[in-house]
Amino acid sequence: AQKVTQAQTEISVVEKEDVTLDCVYETRDTTYYLFWYKQPPSGELVFLIRRNSFDEQNEISGRYSWNFQKSTSSFNFTITASQVVDSAVYFCALSEGLTSGTYKYIFGTGTRLKVLA
Amino acid sequence: NAGVTQTPKFRVLKTGQSMTLLCAQDMNHEYMYWYRQDPGMGLRLIHYSVGEGTTAKGEVPDGYNVSRLKKQNFLLGLESAAPSQTSVYFCASTQGADNSPLHFGNGTRLTVT
């Protein structure tokens, strides 16, 4: 069965430190998509990135970078030079194809990141 | 551009009461989803809809019903609320079968006493 595991429940770092959030997934599909979402203390869910299973190139967006490795079924997220505003809960998600032709999105349990000033 | 709007934002119910959560999207999205978020459990799918007039069960459908009479609206109903349904409920929508990202509403915090 499809599954997303975020083993780190909570991480605390001091501002300007680098931090990596781990995401491990399980799927039977050969074509699938992975996502990261951010949930700041205000509670809304903000989309950060989507990656398909055929694209293993790492992606960088400012201080954020993502490392996708199919060999280890991982899609890890690194924040470089963390800032207090990065404090949030981060969710990794996997899309599962259904026979109806639509997709169901499965979320991990989230990692709470606290960046201390 | 409103995106996905959920009403109400907060609600307190007594055990056995009923209520309906409304989700409205103005992006002409086909697919809509209801999730609940509980501490340590992430987001779990309750029900979803792939189009007007269609609904399907997710991981945790028991105790909930849904309806999608209009494309832009997806209603989540609790017929007889239980304390176990205390949670934050999120509605989301997406374009269609291209794995596009979910657009989320701001959530409804429901407490059942």
PDB file of C-alpha atoms in Angstrom, chain A residues 13-105:
ATOM      1  CA  VAL A  13      17.756  24.328  15.057  1.00  0.00           C
ATOM      2  CA  VAL A  14      19.373  27.650  15.724  1.00  0.00           C
ATOM      3  CA  GLU A  15      18.938  30.341  13.117  1.00  0.00           C
ATOM      4  CA  LYS A  16      21.371  30.122  10.178  1.00  0.00           C
ATOM      5  CA  GLU A  17      21.879  26.395  10.612  1.00  0.00           C
ATOM      6  CA  ASP A  18      21.082  24.065   7.718  1.00  0.00           C
ATOM      7  CA  VAL A  19      18.386  21.472   8.301  1.00  0.00           C
ATOM      8  CA  THR A  20      17.149  18.468   6.328  1.00  0.00           C
ATOM      9  CA  LEU A  21      13.671  17.051   6.618  1.00  0.00           C
ATOM     10  CA  ASP A  22      13.381  13.413   5.631  1.00  0.00           C
ATOM     11  CA  CYS A  23      10.615  11.808   3.593  1.00  0.00           C
ATOM     12  CA  VAL A  24      10.454   8.142   2.654  1.00  0.00           C
ATOM     13  CA  TYR A  25       7.655   6.765   0.526  1.00  0.00           C
ATOM     14  CA  GLU A  26       6.241   3.443  -0.627  1.00  0.00           C
ATOM     15  CA  THR A  27       4.282   2.953  -3.816  1.00  0.00           C
ATOM     16  CA  ARG A  28       3.506   0.277  -6.388  1.00  0.00           C
ATOM     17  CA  ASP A  29       2.986   2.829  -9.117  1.00  0.00           C
ATOM     18  CA  THR A  30       5.708   3.417 -11.673  1.00  0.00           C
ATOM     19  CA  THR A  31       4.440   6.916 -12.299  1.00  0.00           C
ATOM     20  CA  TYR A  32       3.828   9.018  -9.261  1.00  0.00           C
ATOM     21  CA  TYR A  33       4.300  12.496  -7.910  1.00  0.00           C
ATOM     22  CA  LEU A  34       5.745  13.758  -4.675  1.00  0.00           C
ATOM     23  CA  PHE A  35       4.975  17.030  -2.952  1.00  0.00           C
ATOM     24  CA  TRP A  36       6.049  19.171  -0.027  1.00  0.00           C
ATOM     25  CA  TYR A  37       3.697  21.506   1.807  1.00  0.00           C
ATOM     26  CA  LYS A  38       4.373  24.008   4.564  1.00  0.00           C
ATOM     27  CA  GLN A  39       1.959  24.754   7.391  1.00  0.00           C
ATOM     28  CA  PRO A  40       3.040  27.883   9.297  1.00  0.00           C
ATOM     29  CA  PRO A  41       1.641  28.656  12.759  1.00  0.00           C
ATOM     30  CA  SER A  42      -1.254  30.501  11.127  1.00  0.00           C
ATOM     31  CA  GLY A  43      -2.515  27.109   9.968  1.00  0.00           C
ATOM     32  CA  GLU A  44      -2.876  27.321   6.206  1.00  0.00           C
ATOM     33  CA  LEU A  45      -1.234  24.759   3.947  1.00  0.00           C
ATOM     34  CA  VAL A  46       1.153  26.165   1.365  1.00  0.00           C
ATOM     35  CA  PHE A  47       2.381  24.208  -1.638  1.00  0.00           C
ATOM     36  CA  LEU A  48       6.173  24.197  -2.016  1.00  0.00           C
ATOM     37  CA  ILE A  49       7.141  21.734  -4.734  1.00  0.00           C
ATOM     38  CA  ARG A  50       5.950  18.891  -6.978  1.00  0.00           C
ATOM     39  CA  ARG A  51       8.267  16.292  -8.466  1.00  0.00           C
ATOM     40  CA  ASN A  52       7.400  13.417 -10.800  1.00  0.00           C
ATOM     41  CA  SER A  53       8.931   9.975 -10.595  1.00  0.00           C
ATOM     42  CA  PHE A  54      10.852  10.348 -13.852  1.00  0.00           C
ATOM     43  CA  ASP A  55      12.713  13.453 -12.843  1.00  0.00           C
ATOM     44  CA  GLU A  56      15.469  12.716 -10.347  1.00  0.00           C
ATOM     45  CA  GLN A  57      17.268  15.997 -10.730  1.00  0.00           C
ATOM     46  CA  ASN A  58      17.686  17.929  -7.546  1.00  0.00           C
ATOM     47  CA  GLU A  59      15.870  21.212  -7.368  1.00  0.00           C
ATOM     48  CA  ILE A  60      16.889  24.420  -5.686  1.00  0.00           C
ATOM     49  CA  SER A  61      14.716  27.414  -4.966  1.00  0.00           C
ATOM     50  CA  GLY A  62      16.502  30.066  -2.978  1.00  0.00           C
ATOM     51  CA  ARG A  63      17.353  28.581   0.413  1.00  0.00           C
ATOM     52  CA  TYR A  64      15.233  25.504  -0.273  1.00  0.00           C
ATOM     53  CA  SER A  65      16.472  22.397  -2.036  1.00  0.00           C
ATOM     54  CA  TRP A  66      15.041  18.964  -2.622  1.00  0.00           C
ATOM     55  CA  ASN A  67      16.844  15.685  -3.155  1.00  0.00           C
ATOM     56  CA  PHE A  68      14.855  12.934  -4.874  1.00  0.00           C
ATOM     57  CA  GLN A  69      16.382   9.442  -4.901  1.00  0.00           C
ATOM     58  CA  LYS A  70      14.299   6.619  -6.344  1.00  0.00           C
ATOM     59  CA  SER A  71      16.865   4.038  -5.244  1.00  0.00           C
ATOM     60  CA  THR A  72      16.094   4.800  -1.604  1.00  0.00           C
ATOM     61  CA  SER A  73      12.493   5.977  -2.134  1.00  0.00           C
ATOM     62  CA  SER A  74      13.299   9.278  -0.516  1.00  0.00           C
ATOM     63  CA  PHE A  75      12.428  12.884  -1.228  1.00  0.00           C
ATOM     64  CA  ASN A  76      14.285  14.980   1.308  1.00  0.00           C
ATOM     65  CA  PHE A  77      13.980  18.705   1.841  1.00  0.00           C
ATOM     66  CA  THR A  78      16.863  20.918   2.952  1.00  0.00           C
ATOM     67  CA  ILE A  79      16.654  24.462   4.208  1.00  0.00           C
ATOM     68  CA  THR A  80      19.952  26.300   4.064  1.00  0.00           C
ATOM     69  CA  ALA A  81      20.693  29.092   6.527  1.00  0.00           C
ATOM     70  CA  SER A  82      17.385  28.616   8.325  1.00  0.00           C
ATOM     71  CA  GLN A  83      15.389  31.593   9.513  1.00  0.00           C
ATOM     72  CA  VAL A  84      12.767  32.011  12.216  1.00  0.00           C
ATOM     73  CA  VAL A  85      10.119  32.396   9.496  1.00  0.00           C
ATOM     74  CA  ASP A  86      10.867  28.825   8.431  1.00  0.00           C
ATOM     75  CA  SER A  87       9.297  27.593  11.663  1.00  0.00           C
ATOM     76  CA  ALA A  88       6.351  25.480  10.576  1.00  0.00           C
ATOM     77  CA  VAL A  89       5.084  21.966  10.125  1.00  0.00           C
ATOM     78  CA  TYR A  90       6.232  20.462   6.842  1.00  0.00           C
ATOM     79  CA  PHE A  91       4.305  17.705   5.105  1.00  0.00           C
ATOM     80  CA  CYS A  92       5.510  15.356   2.425  1.00  0.00           C
ATOM     81  CA  ALA A  93       2.836  13.844   0.174  1.00  0.00           C
ATOM     82  CA  LEU A  94       2.519  11.221  -2.555  1.00  0.00           C
ATOM     83  CA  SER A  95      -0.110  11.012  -5.250  1.00  0.00           C
ATOM     84  CA  GLU A  96      -1.653   7.620  -5.839  1.00  0.00           C
ATOM     85  CA  GLY A  97      -3.303   6.818  -9.148  1.00  0.00           C
ATOM     86  CA  LEU A  98      -6.780   5.351  -8.881  1.00  0.00           C
ATOM     87  CA  THR A  99      -8.669   3.173 -11.346  1.00  0.00           C
ATOM     88  CA  SER A 100     -11.116   6.035 -11.831  1.00  0.00           C
ATOM     89  CA  GLY A 101      -8.301   7.992 -13.468  1.00  0.00           C
ATOM     90  CA  THR A 102      -8.029  10.448 -10.648  1.00  0.00           C
ATOM     91  CA  TYR A 103      -5.440  10.755  -7.945  1.00  0.00           C
ATOM     92  CA  LYS A 104      -5.510  10.442  -4.206  1.00  0.00           C
ATOM     93  CA  TYR A 105      -2.956  12.393  -2.240  1.00  0.00           C
TER      94      TYR A 105
END
